[in-house]
mmCIF file of C-alpha atoms and ligand atoms in Angstrom:
data_model
loop_
_atom_site.group_PDB
_atom_site.id
_atom_site.type_symbol
_atom_site.label_atom_id
_atom_site.label_comp_id
_atom_site.label_asym_id
_atom_site.label_seq_id
_atom_site.Cartn_x
_atom_site.Cartn_y
_atom_site.Cartn_z
ATOM 1 C CA MET R 1 -13.196 -116.095 -1.339
ATOM 2 C CA ALA R 2 -10.900 -113.790 -3.278
ATOM 3 C CA LYS R 3 -9.149 -110.971 -1.425
ATOM 4 C CA GLU R 4 -10.458 -107.412 -1.909
ATOM 5 C CA SER R 5 -8.170 -105.059 -3.820
ATOM 6 C CA LEU R 6 -7.175 -101.664 -2.437
ATOM 7 C CA HIS R 7 -7.147 -100.259 -5.962
ATOM 8 C CA ASP R 8 -10.031 -98.626 -7.828
ATOM 9 C CA PRO R 9 -10.034 -100.045 -11.393
ATOM 10 C CA VAL R 10 -11.205 -96.736 -12.907
ATOM 11 C CA GLN R 11 -8.259 -94.963 -11.257
ATOM 12 C CA VAL R 12 -5.882 -97.756 -12.350
ATOM 13 C CA ILE R 13 -6.818 -97.260 -16.017
ATOM 14 C CA ARG R 14 -6.345 -93.491 -15.548
ATOM 15 C CA ASP R 15 -2.906 -94.160 -13.990
ATOM 16 C CA LEU R 16 -1.870 -96.386 -16.889
ATOM 17 C CA LYS R 17 -3.037 -93.843 -19.484
ATOM 18 C CA ALA R 18 -1.219 -91.050 -17.626
ATOM 19 C CA GLY R 19 1.918 -93.224 -17.397
ATOM 20 C CA ASN R 20 1.805 -93.952 -21.117
ATOM 21 C CA GLN R 21 1.484 -90.202 -21.755
ATOM 22 C CA ARG R 22 4.587 -89.561 -19.606
ATOM 23 C CA PHE R 23 6.427 -92.205 -21.652
ATOM 24 C CA LEU R 24 5.352 -90.429 -24.872
ATOM 25 C CA ASP R 25 6.435 -87.067 -23.440
ATOM 26 C CA GLY R 26 9.806 -88.436 -22.310
ATOM 27 C CA ILE R 27 9.049 -87.692 -18.648
ATOM 28 C CA SER R 28 9.390 -90.560 -16.167
ATOM 29 C CA PHE R 29 8.420 -90.744 -12.500
ATOM 30 C CA GLN R 30 10.678 -93.788 -12.077
ATOM 31 C CA SER R 31 14.384 -93.840 -11.415
ATOM 32 C CA HIS R 32 16.760 -96.743 -10.828
ATOM 33 C CA LYS R 33 17.494 -95.406 -7.350
ATOM 34 C CA SER R 34 13.852 -95.221 -6.265
ATOM 35 C CA SER R 35 13.051 -98.587 -7.917
ATOM 36 C CA LEU R 36 15.858 -100.314 -6.027
ATOM 37 C CA ARG R 37 14.611 -98.739 -2.781
ATOM 38 C CA LYS R 38 11.088 -99.994 -3.566
ATOM 39 C CA LEU R 39 12.388 -103.483 -4.412
ATOM 40 C CA LYS R 40 14.134 -103.672 -1.038
ATOM 41 C CA GLU R 41 10.964 -102.486 0.750
ATOM 42 C CA TYR R 42 8.891 -105.139 -1.050
ATOM 43 C CA ALA R 43 11.392 -107.873 -0.173
ATOM 44 C CA THR R 44 9.952 -108.031 3.340
ATOM 45 C CA LYS R 45 6.279 -107.299 2.619
ATOM 46 C CA ASP R 46 3.533 -108.623 0.325
ATOM 47 C CA GLN R 47 3.069 -107.313 -3.167
ATOM 48 C CA ASN R 48 -0.127 -105.461 -4.032
ATOM 49 C CA PRO R 49 -0.088 -104.922 -7.812
ATOM 50 C CA LYS R 50 -2.665 -102.483 -9.176
ATOM 51 C CA ALA R 51 -3.282 -104.507 -12.359
ATOM 52 C CA VAL R 52 -2.540 -107.720 -14.199
ATOM 53 C CA VAL R 53 -1.165 -107.130 -17.690
ATOM 54 C CA LEU R 54 -1.255 -110.050 -20.101
ATOM 55 C CA CYS R 55 0.815 -109.113 -23.114
ATOM 56 C CA CYS R 56 3.057 -110.388 -25.894
ATOM 57 C CA SER R 57 6.649 -111.392 -25.113
ATOM 58 C CA ASP R 58 7.899 -109.126 -27.906
ATOM 59 C CA SER R 59 11.071 -107.299 -26.822
ATOM 60 C CA ARG R 60 9.635 -104.059 -28.191
ATOM 61 C CA ALA R 61 6.702 -104.095 -25.756
ATOM 62 C CA PRO R 62 8.165 -103.638 -22.235
ATOM 63 C CA VAL R 63 5.074 -103.046 -20.128
ATOM 64 C CA GLU R 64 6.496 -101.198 -17.111
ATOM 65 C CA MET R 65 8.456 -98.856 -19.371
ATOM 66 C CA ILE R 66 5.641 -97.905 -21.724
ATOM 67 C CA PHE R 67 3.243 -97.273 -18.804
ATOM 68 C CA ASP R 68 5.956 -95.655 -16.641
ATOM 69 C CA GLN R 69 5.196 -97.968 -13.716
ATOM 70 C CA ASP R 70 7.427 -99.009 -10.834
ATOM 71 C CA ILE R 71 8.389 -102.219 -9.102
ATOM 72 C CA GLY R 72 5.354 -103.758 -7.403
ATOM 73 C CA ASP R 73 2.839 -101.927 -9.638
ATOM 74 C CA LEU R 74 2.022 -104.535 -12.294
ATOM 75 C CA PHE R 75 1.624 -108.301 -12.322
ATOM 76 C CA VAL R 76 2.857 -109.019 -15.828
ATOM 77 C CA ILE R 77 2.149 -112.209 -17.768
ATOM 78 C CA ARG R 78 3.932 -112.394 -21.096
ATOM 79 C CA VAL R 79 3.394 -114.932 -23.849
ATOM 80 C CA ALA R 80 3.954 -114.707 -27.603
ATOM 81 C CA GLY R 81 0.759 -113.468 -29.240
ATOM 82 C CA ASN R 82 -0.934 -112.731 -25.862
ATOM 83 C CA VAL R 83 -2.857 -115.998 -26.174
ATOM 84 C CA ILE R 84 -4.995 -117.599 -23.478
ATOM 85 C CA ALA R 85 -3.726 -121.025 -22.348
ATOM 86 C CA PRO R 86 -4.157 -122.891 -19.019
ATOM 87 C CA SER R 87 -0.989 -121.709 -17.219
ATOM 88 C CA LEU R 88 -1.757 -118.101 -18.207
ATOM 89 C CA VAL R 89 -5.316 -118.401 -16.890
ATOM 90 C CA GLY R 90 -3.777 -119.845 -13.713
ATOM 91 C CA SER R 91 -1.508 -116.799 -13.429
ATOM 92 C CA VAL R 92 -4.501 -114.437 -13.679
ATOM 93 C CA GLU R 93 -6.377 -116.541 -11.097
ATOM 94 C CA PHE R 94 -3.355 -116.412 -8.796
ATOM 95 C CA ALA R 95 -3.222 -112.594 -8.917
ATOM 96 C CA ALA R 96 -6.988 -112.178 -8.532
ATOM 97 C CA ASP R 97 -7.219 -114.684 -5.704
ATOM 98 C CA THR R 98 -4.052 -113.781 -3.790
ATOM 99 C CA PHE R 99 -3.853 -110.001 -4.195
ATOM 100 C CA GLY R 100 -7.465 -109.239 -5.122
ATOM 101 C CA THR R 101 -6.260 -107.641 -8.359
ATOM 102 C CA ASN R 102 -9.483 -106.496 -10.030
ATOM 103 C CA ILE R 103 -8.305 -105.446 -13.457
ATOM 104 C CA VAL R 104 -6.618 -107.357 -16.280
ATOM 105 C CA LEU R 105 -5.260 -105.468 -19.242
ATOM 106 C CA VAL R 106 -4.702 -107.641 -22.307
ATOM 107 C CA MET R 107 -2.191 -105.805 -24.482
ATOM 108 C CA GLY R 108 -1.307 -106.698 -28.050
ATOM 109 C CA HIS R 109 0.912 -104.647 -30.311
ATOM 110 C CA THR R 110 1.187 -103.627 -33.943
ATOM 111 C CA ASN R 111 3.299 -105.803 -36.227
ATOM 112 C CA CYS R 112 3.054 -108.783 -33.820
ATOM 113 C CA GLY R 113 5.273 -111.643 -35.021
ATOM 114 C CA ALA R 114 3.004 -114.350 -33.611
ATOM 115 C CA VAL R 115 -0.088 -112.897 -35.295
ATOM 116 C CA LYS R 116 1.887 -112.370 -38.517
ATOM 117 C CA ALA R 117 3.130 -115.989 -38.465
ATOM 118 C CA THR R 118 -0.473 -117.149 -38.046
ATOM 119 C CA LEU R 119 -1.671 -114.929 -40.895
ATOM 120 C CA ASP R 120 1.135 -116.250 -43.134
ATOM 121 C CA HIS R 121 0.202 -119.782 -42.122
ATOM 122 C CA ILE R 122 -3.419 -119.169 -43.196
ATOM 123 C CA GLU R 123 -2.592 -117.291 -46.408
ATOM 124 C CA LYS R 124 0.489 -119.147 -47.632
ATOM 125 C CA ASP R 125 0.155 -122.409 -45.753
ATOM 126 C CA ASN R 126 3.578 -121.756 -44.168
ATOM 127 C CA GLN R 127 4.952 -124.629 -42.135
ATOM 128 C CA ILE R 128 5.211 -124.115 -38.363
ATOM 129 C CA SER R 129 8.613 -125.287 -37.123
ATOM 130 C CA THR R 130 7.712 -126.828 -33.746
ATOM 131 C CA GLU R 131 4.726 -128.337 -31.993
ATOM 132 C CA ASN R 132 4.765 -125.702 -29.264
ATOM 133 C CA ILE R 133 4.842 -122.775 -31.687
ATOM 134 C CA HIS R 134 2.049 -124.598 -33.501
ATOM 135 C CA ASP R 135 0.065 -124.492 -30.250
ATOM 136 C CA ILE R 136 0.292 -120.670 -30.192
ATOM 137 C CA VAL R 137 -0.659 -120.399 -33.879
ATOM 138 C CA THR R 138 -3.613 -122.751 -33.360
ATOM 139 C CA ARG R 139 -4.912 -120.517 -30.562
ATOM 140 C CA ILE R 140 -4.688 -117.339 -32.690
ATOM 141 C CA LYS R 141 -5.918 -118.846 -35.981
ATOM 142 C CA PRO R 142 -9.712 -119.016 -35.381
ATOM 143 C CA HIS R 143 -9.814 -115.365 -34.259
ATOM 144 C CA ILE R 144 -8.142 -113.981 -37.369
ATOM 145 C CA TYR R 145 -9.239 -116.511 -40.011
ATOM 146 C CA PRO R 146 -12.273 -114.434 -41.148
ATOM 147 C CA ILE R 147 -10.044 -111.347 -41.570
ATOM 148 C CA ALA R 148 -7.596 -113.313 -43.754
ATOM 149 C CA GLN R 149 -10.531 -114.129 -46.078
ATOM 150 C CA ILE R 150 -11.592 -110.510 -46.723
ATOM 151 C CA PRO R 151 -10.921 -109.782 -50.410
ATOM 152 C CA GLY R 152 -9.044 -106.663 -51.482
ATOM 153 C CA LEU R 153 -7.481 -105.999 -48.073
ATOM 154 C CA SER R 154 -3.715 -105.404 -48.014
ATOM 155 C CA HIS R 155 -1.511 -107.693 -45.909
ATOM 156 C CA GLU R 156 -0.697 -104.743 -43.601
ATOM 157 C CA GLU R 157 -4.389 -103.962 -43.078
ATOM 158 C CA LYS R 158 -5.154 -107.636 -42.430
ATOM 159 C CA LEU R 159 -2.333 -107.774 -39.878
ATOM 160 C CA ALA R 160 -3.515 -104.601 -38.119
ATOM 161 C CA ARG R 161 -7.107 -105.865 -37.905
ATOM 162 C CA SER R 162 -5.881 -109.317 -36.807
ATOM 163 C CA VAL R 163 -3.879 -107.823 -33.916
ATOM 164 C CA ASN R 164 -7.012 -106.041 -32.624
ATOM 165 C CA ALA R 165 -9.211 -109.103 -33.163
ATOM 166 C CA ASN R 166 -6.714 -111.326 -31.356
ATOM 167 C CA VAL R 167 -6.666 -108.973 -28.344
ATOM 168 C CA MET R 168 -10.459 -108.848 -28.126
ATOM 169 C CA ALA R 169 -10.640 -112.634 -28.551
ATOM 170 C CA SER R 170 -8.251 -113.034 -25.595
ATOM 171 C CA VAL R 171 -10.396 -110.609 -23.544
ATOM 172 C CA GLY R 172 -13.520 -112.645 -24.348
ATOM 173 C CA GLN R 173 -11.856 -116.019 -23.786
ATOM 174 C CA LEU R 174 -10.290 -114.989 -20.499
ATOM 175 C CA SER R 175 -13.692 -113.845 -19.176
ATOM 176 C CA TYR R 176 -14.970 -117.434 -19.448
ATOM 177 C CA SER R 177 -11.690 -119.273 -18.919
ATOM 178 C CA SER R 178 -12.390 -120.576 -15.399
ATOM 179 C CA ARG R 179 -15.117 -120.685 -12.785
ATOM 180 C CA LEU R 180 -13.231 -118.258 -10.524
ATOM 181 C CA ILE R 181 -12.653 -115.666 -13.261
ATOM 182 C CA GLU R 182 -16.181 -115.993 -14.662
ATOM 183 C CA ASP R 183 -17.611 -115.506 -11.180
ATOM 184 C CA LEU R 184 -15.458 -112.440 -10.454
ATOM 185 C CA VAL R 185 -16.347 -110.882 -13.838
ATOM 186 C CA GLN R 186 -20.073 -111.540 -13.357
ATOM 187 C CA HIS R 187 -20.013 -109.928 -9.909
ATOM 188 C CA GLY R 188 -18.142 -106.866 -11.182
ATOM 189 C CA LYS R 189 -15.030 -107.757 -9.189
ATOM 190 C CA LEU R 190 -12.779 -108.258 -12.206
ATOM 191 C CA GLN R 191 -12.626 -106.148 -15.328
ATOM 192 C CA ILE R 192 -10.838 -107.346 -18.454
ATOM 193 C CA VAL R 193 -9.777 -104.619 -20.834
ATOM 194 C CA GLY R 194 -8.146 -104.854 -24.272
ATOM 195 C CA SER R 195 -5.448 -102.576 -25.644
ATOM 196 C CA VAL R 196 -2.924 -102.331 -28.459
ATOM 197 C CA LEU R 197 0.523 -100.753 -28.312
ATOM 198 C CA ASP R 198 1.475 -98.956 -31.515
ATOM 199 C CA LEU R 199 5.182 -99.697 -31.928
ATOM 200 C CA SER R 200 5.593 -96.793 -34.345
ATOM 201 C CA THR R 201 4.450 -94.181 -31.793
ATOM 202 C CA GLY R 202 4.650 -95.790 -28.316
ATOM 203 C CA GLN R 203 0.971 -95.011 -27.757
ATOM 204 C CA VAL R 204 -1.363 -97.563 -26.198
ATOM 205 C CA GLU R 205 -4.910 -97.556 -27.537
ATOM 206 C CA PHE R 206 -7.573 -98.876 -25.142
ATOM 207 C CA LEU R 207 -10.103 -100.913 -27.110
ATOM 208 C CA ASN R 208 -12.858 -101.188 -24.485
ATOM 209 C CA PRO R 209 -12.288 -98.463 -21.885
HETATM 210 ZN ZN1 LIG D 1 3.793 -109.968 -30.498
#
């Protein structure tokens, strides 16, 4: 039986949107001093993150910074191309089961290198340098393949649509990725939400609020 969360998912999404707005406005609630104090407090007590964020490893997409969140706020899982693979599903299960975290935000971003590499692989039959990178590409490929086939669409437009499609595919896949997660989703105890960070503005767009 998964633990009950103390956080209201509707309020959590509001918090994240408000935090992103503070980031855009250049106003932050966080400071190094208060974060260090919080870290020391957490050292002797359990964590209670308000959300799981599964996002790309891209260095331009630092989750806590763009949502203006503090230490202990977010359980962050990062993987190139925000793909769904067994250890990542296990990480979501761990957070949901141990802390009762009831919301997962899947966050992609514009100009994603992993999605772009997959698109190039489809369009130009580019070679993938290693087996493990190939694993990531193979997971993204079926979700964006139909977009790559649309005639008359520019590469930029294909990439933008592929980023969104890849996020929503991860949202859908994660919902059915394990018995625990499927059960929590079906009983309304876990919400999985998609979003895309626009690197050119810093704004996060929520795809299914
Ligand atoms: Zn990326």
